[in-house]
XYZ file of C-alpha atoms in Angstrom:
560
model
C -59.079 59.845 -70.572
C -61.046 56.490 -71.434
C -62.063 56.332 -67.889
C -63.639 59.755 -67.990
C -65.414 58.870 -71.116
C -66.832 55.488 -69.873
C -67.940 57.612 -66.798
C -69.560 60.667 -68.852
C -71.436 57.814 -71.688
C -72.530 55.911 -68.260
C -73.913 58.751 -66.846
C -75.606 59.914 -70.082
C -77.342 56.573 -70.384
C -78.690 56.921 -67.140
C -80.147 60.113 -67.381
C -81.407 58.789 -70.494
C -83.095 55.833 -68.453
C -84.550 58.124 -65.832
C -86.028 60.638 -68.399
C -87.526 57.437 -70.384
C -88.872 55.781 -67.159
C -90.417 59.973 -66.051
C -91.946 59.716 -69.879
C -93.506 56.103 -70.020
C -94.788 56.523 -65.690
C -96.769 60.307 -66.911
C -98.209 58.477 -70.109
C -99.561 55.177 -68.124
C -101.190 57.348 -65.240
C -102.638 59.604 -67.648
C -104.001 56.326 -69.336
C -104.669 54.681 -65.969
C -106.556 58.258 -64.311
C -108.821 58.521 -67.642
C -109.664 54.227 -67.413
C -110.174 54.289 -63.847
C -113.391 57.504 -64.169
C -114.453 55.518 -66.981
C -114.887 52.319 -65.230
C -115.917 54.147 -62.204
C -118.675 56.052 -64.230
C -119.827 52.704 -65.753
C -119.912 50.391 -62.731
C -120.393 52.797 -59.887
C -123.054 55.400 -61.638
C -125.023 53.300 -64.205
C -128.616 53.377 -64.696
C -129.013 50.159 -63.102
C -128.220 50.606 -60.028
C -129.652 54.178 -59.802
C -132.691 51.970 -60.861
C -132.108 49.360 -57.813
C -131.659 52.207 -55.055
C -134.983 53.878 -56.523
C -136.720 50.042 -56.350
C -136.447 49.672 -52.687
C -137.999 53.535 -51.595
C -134.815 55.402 -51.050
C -135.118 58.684 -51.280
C -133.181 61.073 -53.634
C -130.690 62.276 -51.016
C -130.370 58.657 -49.554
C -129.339 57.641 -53.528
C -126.888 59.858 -53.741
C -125.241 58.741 -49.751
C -125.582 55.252 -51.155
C -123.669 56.222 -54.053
C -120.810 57.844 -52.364
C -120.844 54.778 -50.033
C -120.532 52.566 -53.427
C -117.601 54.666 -54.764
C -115.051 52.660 -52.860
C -116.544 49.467 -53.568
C -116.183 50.396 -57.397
C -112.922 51.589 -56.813
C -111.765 48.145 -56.109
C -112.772 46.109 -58.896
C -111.543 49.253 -61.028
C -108.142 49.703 -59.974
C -106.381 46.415 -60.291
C -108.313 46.574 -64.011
C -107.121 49.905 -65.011
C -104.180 49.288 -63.912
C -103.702 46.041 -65.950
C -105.196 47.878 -69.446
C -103.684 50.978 -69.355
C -100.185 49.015 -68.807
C -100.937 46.941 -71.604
C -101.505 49.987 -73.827
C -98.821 52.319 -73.203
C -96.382 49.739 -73.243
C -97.624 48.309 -76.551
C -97.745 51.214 -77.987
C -94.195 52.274 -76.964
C -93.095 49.045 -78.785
C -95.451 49.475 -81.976
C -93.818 52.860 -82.329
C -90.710 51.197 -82.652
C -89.751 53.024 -79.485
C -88.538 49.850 -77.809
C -85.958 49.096 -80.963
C -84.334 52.243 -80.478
C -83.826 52.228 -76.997
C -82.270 48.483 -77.051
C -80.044 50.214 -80.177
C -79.192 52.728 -77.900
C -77.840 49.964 -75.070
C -80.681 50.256 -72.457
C -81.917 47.595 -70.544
C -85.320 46.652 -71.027
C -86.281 45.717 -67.782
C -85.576 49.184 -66.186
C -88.673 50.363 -68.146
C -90.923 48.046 -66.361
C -90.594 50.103 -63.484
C -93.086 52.392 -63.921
C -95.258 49.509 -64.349
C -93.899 47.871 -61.030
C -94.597 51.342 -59.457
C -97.967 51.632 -60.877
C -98.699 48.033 -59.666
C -97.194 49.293 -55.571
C -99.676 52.003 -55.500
C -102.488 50.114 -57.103
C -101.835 47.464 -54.396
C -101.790 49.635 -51.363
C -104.891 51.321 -52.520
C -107.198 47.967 -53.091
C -106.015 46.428 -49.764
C -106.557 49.583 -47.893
C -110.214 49.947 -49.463
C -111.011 45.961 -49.108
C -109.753 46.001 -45.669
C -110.253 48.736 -43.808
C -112.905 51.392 -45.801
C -115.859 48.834 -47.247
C -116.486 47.668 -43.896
C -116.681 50.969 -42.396
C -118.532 52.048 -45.031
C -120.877 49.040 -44.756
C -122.074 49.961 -41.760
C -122.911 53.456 -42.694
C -124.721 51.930 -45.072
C -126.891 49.462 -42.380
C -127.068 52.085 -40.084
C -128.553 54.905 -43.395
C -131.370 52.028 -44.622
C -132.346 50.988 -41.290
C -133.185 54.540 -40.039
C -135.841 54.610 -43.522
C -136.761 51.432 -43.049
C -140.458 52.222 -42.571
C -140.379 54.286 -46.087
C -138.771 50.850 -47.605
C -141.314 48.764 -45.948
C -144.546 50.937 -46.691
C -142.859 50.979 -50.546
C -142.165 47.065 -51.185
C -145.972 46.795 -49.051
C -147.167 49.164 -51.645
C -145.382 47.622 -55.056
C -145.255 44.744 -54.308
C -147.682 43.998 -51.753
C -145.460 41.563 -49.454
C -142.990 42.020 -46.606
C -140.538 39.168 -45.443
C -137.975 39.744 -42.746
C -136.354 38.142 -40.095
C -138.374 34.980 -40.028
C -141.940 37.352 -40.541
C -143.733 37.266 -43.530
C -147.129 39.326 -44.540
C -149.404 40.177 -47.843
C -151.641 42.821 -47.630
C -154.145 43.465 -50.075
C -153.950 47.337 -49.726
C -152.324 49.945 -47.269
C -154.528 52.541 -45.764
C -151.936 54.888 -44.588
C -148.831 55.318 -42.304
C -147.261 57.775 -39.449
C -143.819 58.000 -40.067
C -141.316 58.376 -36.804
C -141.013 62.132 -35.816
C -137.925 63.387 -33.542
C -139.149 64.920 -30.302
C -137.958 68.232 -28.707
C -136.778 66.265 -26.087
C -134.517 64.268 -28.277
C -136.397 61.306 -28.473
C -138.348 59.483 -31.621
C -141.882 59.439 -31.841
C -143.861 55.946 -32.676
C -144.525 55.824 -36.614
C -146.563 52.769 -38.055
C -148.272 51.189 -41.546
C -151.715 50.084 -41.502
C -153.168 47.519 -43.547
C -155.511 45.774 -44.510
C -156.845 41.824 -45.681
C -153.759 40.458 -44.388
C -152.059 37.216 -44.533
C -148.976 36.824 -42.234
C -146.499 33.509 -41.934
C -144.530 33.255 -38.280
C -141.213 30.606 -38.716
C -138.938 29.800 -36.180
C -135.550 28.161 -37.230
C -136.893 28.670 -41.028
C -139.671 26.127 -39.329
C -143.508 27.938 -39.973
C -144.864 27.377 -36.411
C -148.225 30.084 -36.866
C -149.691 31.611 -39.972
C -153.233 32.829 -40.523
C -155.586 35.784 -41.785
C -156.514 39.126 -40.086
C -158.840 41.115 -41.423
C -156.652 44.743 -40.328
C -152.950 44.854 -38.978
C -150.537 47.774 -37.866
C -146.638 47.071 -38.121
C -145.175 49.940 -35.368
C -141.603 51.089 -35.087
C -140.754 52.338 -32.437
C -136.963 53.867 -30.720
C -135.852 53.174 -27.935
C -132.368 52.829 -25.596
C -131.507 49.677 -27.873
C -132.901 50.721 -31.043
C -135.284 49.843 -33.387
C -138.249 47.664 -32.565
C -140.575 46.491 -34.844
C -144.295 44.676 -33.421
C -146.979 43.210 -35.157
C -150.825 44.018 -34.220
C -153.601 41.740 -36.293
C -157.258 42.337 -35.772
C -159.811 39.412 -35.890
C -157.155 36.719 -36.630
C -157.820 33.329 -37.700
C -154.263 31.151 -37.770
C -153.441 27.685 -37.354
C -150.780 27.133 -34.061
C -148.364 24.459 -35.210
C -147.155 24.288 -31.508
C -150.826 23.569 -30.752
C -151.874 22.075 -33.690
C -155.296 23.504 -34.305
C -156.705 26.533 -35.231
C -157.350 29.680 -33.095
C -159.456 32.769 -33.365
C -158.475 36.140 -31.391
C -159.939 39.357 -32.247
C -156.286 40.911 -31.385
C -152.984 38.953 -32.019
C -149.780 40.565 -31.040
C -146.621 38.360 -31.823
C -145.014 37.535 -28.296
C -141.225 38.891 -29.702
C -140.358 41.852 -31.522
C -138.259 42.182 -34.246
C -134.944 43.725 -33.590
C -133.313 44.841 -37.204
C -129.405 44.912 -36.458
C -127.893 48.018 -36.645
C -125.594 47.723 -39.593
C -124.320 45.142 -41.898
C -121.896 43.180 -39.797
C -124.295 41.792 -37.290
C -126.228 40.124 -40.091
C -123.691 37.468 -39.657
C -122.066 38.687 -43.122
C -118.340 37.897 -42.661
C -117.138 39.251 -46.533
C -118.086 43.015 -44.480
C -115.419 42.608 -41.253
C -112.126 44.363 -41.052
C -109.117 42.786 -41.901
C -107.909 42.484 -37.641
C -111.571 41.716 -37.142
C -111.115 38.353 -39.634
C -107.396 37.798 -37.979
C -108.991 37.479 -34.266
C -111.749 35.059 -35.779
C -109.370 32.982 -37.578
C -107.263 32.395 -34.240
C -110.615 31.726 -32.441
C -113.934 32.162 -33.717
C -115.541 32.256 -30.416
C -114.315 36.447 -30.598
C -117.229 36.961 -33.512
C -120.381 37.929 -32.005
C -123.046 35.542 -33.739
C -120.496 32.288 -32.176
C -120.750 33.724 -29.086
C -125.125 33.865 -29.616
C -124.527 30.398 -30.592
C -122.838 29.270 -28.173
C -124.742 31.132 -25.413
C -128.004 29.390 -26.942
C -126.140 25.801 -26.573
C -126.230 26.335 -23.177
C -129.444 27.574 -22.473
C -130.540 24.800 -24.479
C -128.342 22.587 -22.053
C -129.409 24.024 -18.888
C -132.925 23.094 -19.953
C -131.442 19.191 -20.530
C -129.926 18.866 -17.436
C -133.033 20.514 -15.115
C -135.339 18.057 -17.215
C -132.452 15.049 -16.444
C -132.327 15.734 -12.960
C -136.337 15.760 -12.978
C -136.668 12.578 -14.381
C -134.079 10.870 -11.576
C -135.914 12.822 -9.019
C -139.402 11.174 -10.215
C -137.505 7.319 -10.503
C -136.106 8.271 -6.972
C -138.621 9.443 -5.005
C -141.975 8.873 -6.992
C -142.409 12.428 -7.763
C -141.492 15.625 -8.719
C -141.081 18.683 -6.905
C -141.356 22.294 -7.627
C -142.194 25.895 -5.964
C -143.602 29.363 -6.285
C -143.207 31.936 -4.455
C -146.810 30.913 -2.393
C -146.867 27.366 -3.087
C -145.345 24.057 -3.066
C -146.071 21.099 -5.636
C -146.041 17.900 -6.280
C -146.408 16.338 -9.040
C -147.461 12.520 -9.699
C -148.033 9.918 -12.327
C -147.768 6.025 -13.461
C -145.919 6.380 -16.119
C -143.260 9.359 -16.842
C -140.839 9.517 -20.319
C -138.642 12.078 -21.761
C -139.696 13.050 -25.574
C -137.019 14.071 -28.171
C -138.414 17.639 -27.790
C -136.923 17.982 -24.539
C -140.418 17.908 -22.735
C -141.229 15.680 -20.137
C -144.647 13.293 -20.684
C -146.927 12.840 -17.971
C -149.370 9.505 -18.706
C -152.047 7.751 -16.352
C -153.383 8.940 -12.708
C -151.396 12.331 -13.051
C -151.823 14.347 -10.299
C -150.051 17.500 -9.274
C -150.479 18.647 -5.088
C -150.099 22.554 -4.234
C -150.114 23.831 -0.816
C -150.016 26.769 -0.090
C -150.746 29.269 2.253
C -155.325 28.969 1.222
C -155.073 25.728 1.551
C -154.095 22.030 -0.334
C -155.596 21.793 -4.012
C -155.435 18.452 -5.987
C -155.881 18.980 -9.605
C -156.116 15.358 -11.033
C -155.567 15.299 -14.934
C -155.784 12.671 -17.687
C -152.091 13.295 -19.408
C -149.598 16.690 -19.106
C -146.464 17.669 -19.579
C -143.269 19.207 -17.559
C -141.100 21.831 -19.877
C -138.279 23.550 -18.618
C -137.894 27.472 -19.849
C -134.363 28.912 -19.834
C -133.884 32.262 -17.932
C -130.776 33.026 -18.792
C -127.313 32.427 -17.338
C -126.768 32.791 -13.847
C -130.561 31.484 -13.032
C -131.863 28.027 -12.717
C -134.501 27.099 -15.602
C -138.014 27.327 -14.839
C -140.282 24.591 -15.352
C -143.550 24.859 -17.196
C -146.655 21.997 -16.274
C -149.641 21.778 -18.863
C -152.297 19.397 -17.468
C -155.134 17.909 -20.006
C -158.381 17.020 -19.042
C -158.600 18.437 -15.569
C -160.347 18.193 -12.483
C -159.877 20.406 -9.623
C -160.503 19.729 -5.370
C -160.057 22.007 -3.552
C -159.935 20.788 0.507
C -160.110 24.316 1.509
C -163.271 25.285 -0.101
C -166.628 25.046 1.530
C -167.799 22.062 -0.051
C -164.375 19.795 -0.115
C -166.161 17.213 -2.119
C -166.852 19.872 -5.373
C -164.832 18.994 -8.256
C -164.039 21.564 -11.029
C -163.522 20.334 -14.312
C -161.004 22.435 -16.843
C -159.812 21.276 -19.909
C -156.611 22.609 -19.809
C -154.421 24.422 -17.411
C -150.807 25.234 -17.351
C -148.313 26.736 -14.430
C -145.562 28.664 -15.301
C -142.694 30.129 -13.992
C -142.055 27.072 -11.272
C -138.454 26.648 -9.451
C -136.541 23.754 -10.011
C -133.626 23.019 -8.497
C -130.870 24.928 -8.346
C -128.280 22.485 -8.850
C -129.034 22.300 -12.644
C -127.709 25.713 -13.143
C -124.140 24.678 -11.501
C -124.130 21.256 -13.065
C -124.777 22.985 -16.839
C -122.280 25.415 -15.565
C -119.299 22.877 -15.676
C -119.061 22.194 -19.387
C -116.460 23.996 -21.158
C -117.202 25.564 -24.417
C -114.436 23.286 -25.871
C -116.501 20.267 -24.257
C -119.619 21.580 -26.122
C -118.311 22.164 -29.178
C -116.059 18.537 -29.346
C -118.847 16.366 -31.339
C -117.342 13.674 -29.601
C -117.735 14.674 -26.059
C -120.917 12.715 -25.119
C -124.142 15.174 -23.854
C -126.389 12.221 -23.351
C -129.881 13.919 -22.253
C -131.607 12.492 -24.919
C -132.802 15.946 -26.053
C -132.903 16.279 -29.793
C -133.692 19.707 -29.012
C -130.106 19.932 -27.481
C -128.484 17.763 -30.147
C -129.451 20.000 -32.803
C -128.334 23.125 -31.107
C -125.347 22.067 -30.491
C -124.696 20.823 -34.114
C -125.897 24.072 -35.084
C -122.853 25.901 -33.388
C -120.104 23.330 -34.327
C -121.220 24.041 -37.847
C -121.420 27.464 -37.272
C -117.603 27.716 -35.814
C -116.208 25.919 -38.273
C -118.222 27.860 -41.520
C -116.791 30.796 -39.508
C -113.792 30.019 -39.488
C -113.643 28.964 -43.423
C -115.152 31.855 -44.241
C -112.530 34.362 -42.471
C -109.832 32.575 -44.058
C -111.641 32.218 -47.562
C -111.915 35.869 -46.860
C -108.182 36.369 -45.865
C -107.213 35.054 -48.679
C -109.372 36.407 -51.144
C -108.307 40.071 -50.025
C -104.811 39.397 -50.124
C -104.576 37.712 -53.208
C -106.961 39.904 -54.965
C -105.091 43.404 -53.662
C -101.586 41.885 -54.684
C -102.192 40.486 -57.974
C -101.623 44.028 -59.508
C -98.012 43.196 -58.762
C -97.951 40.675 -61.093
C -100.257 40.850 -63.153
C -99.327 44.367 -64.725
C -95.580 43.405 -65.471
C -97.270 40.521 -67.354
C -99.721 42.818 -69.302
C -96.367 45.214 -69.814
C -94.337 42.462 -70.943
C -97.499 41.038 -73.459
C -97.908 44.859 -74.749
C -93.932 45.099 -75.715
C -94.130 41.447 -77.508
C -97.309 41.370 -78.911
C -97.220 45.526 -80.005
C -100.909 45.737 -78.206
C -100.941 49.619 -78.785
C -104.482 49.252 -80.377
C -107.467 49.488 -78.211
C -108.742 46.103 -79.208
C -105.694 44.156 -78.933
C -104.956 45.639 -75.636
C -108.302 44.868 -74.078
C -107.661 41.363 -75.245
C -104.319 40.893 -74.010
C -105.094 42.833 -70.544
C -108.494 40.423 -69.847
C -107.528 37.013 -70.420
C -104.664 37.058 -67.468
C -106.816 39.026 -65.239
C -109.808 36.903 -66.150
C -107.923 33.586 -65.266
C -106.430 35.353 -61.768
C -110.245 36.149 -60.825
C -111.934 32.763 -61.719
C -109.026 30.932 -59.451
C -109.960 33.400 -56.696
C -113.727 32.846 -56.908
C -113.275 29.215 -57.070
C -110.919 29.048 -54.421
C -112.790 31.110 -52.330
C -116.074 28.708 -52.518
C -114.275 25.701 -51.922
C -112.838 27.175 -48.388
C -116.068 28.189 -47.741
C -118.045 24.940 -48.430
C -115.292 23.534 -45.753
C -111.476 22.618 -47.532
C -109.900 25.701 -46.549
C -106.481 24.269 -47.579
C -107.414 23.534 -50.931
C -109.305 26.382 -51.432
C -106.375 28.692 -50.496
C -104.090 26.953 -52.628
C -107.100 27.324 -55.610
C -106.941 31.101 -54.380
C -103.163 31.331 -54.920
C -102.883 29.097 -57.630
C -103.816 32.276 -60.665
C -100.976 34.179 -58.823
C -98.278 31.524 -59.236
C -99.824 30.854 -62.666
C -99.086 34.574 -63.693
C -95.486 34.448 -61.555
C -94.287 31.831 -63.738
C -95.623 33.449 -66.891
C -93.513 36.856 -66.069
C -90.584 35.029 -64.932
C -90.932 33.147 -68.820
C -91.600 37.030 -70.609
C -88.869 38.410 -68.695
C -86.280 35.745 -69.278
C -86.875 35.129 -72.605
C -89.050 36.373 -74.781
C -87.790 40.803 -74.043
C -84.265 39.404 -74.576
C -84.916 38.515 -77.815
């Protein structure tokens, strides 16, 4: 009979348990549901960033895209915070009603009420590491791909307000624009050309963040145009007056059109923004960053930059070997001459005293005798040799083929392009491995600066890669699974403390989740700025922080 009745009070205290832990779960998602639209609504739909989309020329039905597109960014800073308060509350008010008291009266064990909480803090997790991981990056590059297809609008609009445009190493004032065609879609399928023109313009070209042209124009048109590969943006400036840092003087054209157009990416991860990847995306660049598309640019502009070293190199052994230097068309032959030749940190080679370049070719020989010049080579592109480029000062042309073989023609400048070098510079570049090129202390002694600061450029660039993927990692991981922890702690401060009041609640719900965040930031800049193992361990430290904090509420202080 005692058995039976041990059995029948057991089984009444556990449906006792169950119907508690069905009571406190309904009241903290009714309490978590109502914070979450509330934080939402605040962070997500506020004036002020209805007022930022409006700033930059989107359009009303491009605000409210945008917005949608925002949702699930809100959605993860709300979550984990909602969570974490509405915990807090219900469970402090459970205990400032004294409902605690009775249930430890009635035999219950505390900790089986936390798991609502625990349950709350599963779901909360799942949620934030599906949106940080998988959703915001998708929804990223909706978000690229939506404000690059208005980009005109947002361009005419900051011309218009503001009356600047910078972008992509372009810059331009205009004192007033005088109209614009925007991009029409044809019946064919295809986009017509749309364009801004302006007027008393200033413009700024910058290579490398380096300004190497800027100038006036009294009229300019900025066209986009669509083709096969996208968007293409070009420049045209009438009557220009600009000063040529390559050339170092000033020019005059009455048309100018910038020799490259700009090529706007098509959504936010090719703007070299790692926080906007995927979760496997950040995995496969944390093995080997050499699988992210701006290393690979890097790394393929290392050895362009290399292939230009070695074809110079093997010119300058060719001219202490044999006197001269060689190179071909496809209709003539040269050779090209001098007293003195010397290889400047630019990468260029320096022509000084009786230079002389020979070409025969199928009209006849012509001498062009010069007072200094210059040999560049010009990357094509893998699989072809470099090109070499000669710019002769001070020249004077004889021609034996011409009537009068004794006539000299004086120039003050010419300059052949597109000249063959010799192959064997493309097979030489060819055998460095990218692990040679990016080892800082494998030797590439070519005396290029040019080279040397290319190829610092992408050993910096792998390794900030790879800090930032892991700084990334981290940040999402930690960030996603601190609900876990951090809402037993805010139930376990509402049942001591008796936080049932709005006030004390807040308080009690911000300081842990506060402390949690300001590790993560931290920890996160410190792998970035390159100490990824101490910045992971700053990352993790707010989590362990909190771990030891339940373990001490959970222990102790509910027993009591």
């Amino acid at each position: 009979m005692r058995c039976g009745a041990d059995r029948t009070e057991s089984e009444t205290k556990q449906t006792m348990i169950v119907i508690l832990q069905r009571y406190i779960f309904r009241e903290l998602f009714r309490a978590f549901l109502l914070t979450v639209v509330a934080l939402t609504a605040m962070l997500g739909f506020g004036g002020g960033v209805k007022d930022l989309l409006m700033s930059q020329g989107i359009t009303a039905d491009q605000m409210v895209k945008l917005l949608i597109y925002l949702l699930p960014v809100v959605l993860t800073y709300a979550l984990p915070v909602a969570a974490l308060f509405s915990t807090t509350i219900t469970y402090g008010r459970f205990s400032s009603d004294n409902e605690i008291n009775a249930c430890r009266a009635s035999g219950i064990n505390i900790h089986k009420l936390l798991i609502p909480a625990f349950v709350l803090s599963i779901i909360v997790t799942v949620l934030t590491f599906g949106l940080e991981n998988f959703v915001i990056p998708d929804l990223a590059e909706r978000t690229g791909r939506l404000v690059k297809g208005n980009l005109q609008s947002m361009a005419e609009f900051q011309l218009r307000r503001r009356g600047y445009l910078a972008h992509m190493g372009r810059a331009l004032h205009a004192d007033r624009v005088d109209g614009s065609v925007l991009p029409k879609r044809q019946p064919d399928g295809t986009m017509s050309r749309g364009h801004i023109q302006l007027s008393q313009v200033t413009f700024l070209e910058q290579q490398d963040d380096v300004p190497v042209r800027y100038g006036t124009a009294r009229s300019a048109l900025i066209f986009f145009d669509y083709d096969p590969d996208g968007l293409r943006i070009d420049f045209c400036f009438n009557k220009v007056r600009m000063f040529d840092e390559e050339q170092g003087q000033m020019v005059q054209f009455d048309f100018y059109t910038p020799d490259k157009s700009l090529r706007p990416p098509d959504g936010l991860m090719d703007q070299r923004r790692v926080k906007f990847l995927p979760l496997p995306m950040l995995l496969d660049i944390a093995r080997d960053p050499m699988t992210f598309k701006p290393m690979t640019e890097s790394v393929a502009a290392l050895r362009g930059q290399l292939r230009e070293a070695v074809a110079s190199a093997m010119q300058m052994d060719e001219f202490r070997r044999e006197g001269e230097i060689r190179l071909l068309d496809a209709d003539h032959r040269y050779a090209v001459t001098a007293d003195e030749l010397t290889l400047r940190p630019d990468g260029q080679l320096l022509l000084q005293g009786n230079v002389k370049v020979v070409r025969n070719g199928p009209s006849g020989v012509q001498s062009l005798l010069a007072r200094s010049g210059s040999i560049l080579a010009v990357d094509r592109g893998p699989g072809s040799p470099p090109a070499a480029q000669v710019r002769l000062r001070d020249v004077r042309i004889q021609d034996t083929a011409s009537a009068d073989p004794n006539m000299v023609v004086e120039r003050p400048d010419i300059e052949l392009e597109n000249l063959q070098t010799a192959p064997e510079a493309l097979s030489e570049a060819e055998e460095y491995t990218d692990d040679q090129l990016l080892d800082p202390d494998f030797p590439l002694d070519f005396g290029d600066m040019y080279l040397a600061n290319v190829r610092d450029q992408a050993i910096e660039n792998r390794a900030r890669f790879f800090n930032q993927s892991m700084a990334e990692i981290n940040t999402r991981l930690a960030y996603s699974s601190s609900a876990l922890v951090l809402l037993i702690l805010g139930a376990g401060l509402g049942i001591i403390f008796r936080g049932g009041h709005f006030v004390s609640a807040f308080g009690l719900s911000f300081i842990p989740m506060l402390a949690v965040v300001v590790m993560i930031v931290t920890g996160k800049q410190i792998s970035r700025a390159g100490d990824p193992v101490i910045g992971s361990i700053a990352i993790w430290s707010g989590l362990a922080l909190v771990i030891v904090a339940d373990v001490v509420i959970l222990g102790k202080f509910l027993k009591r």
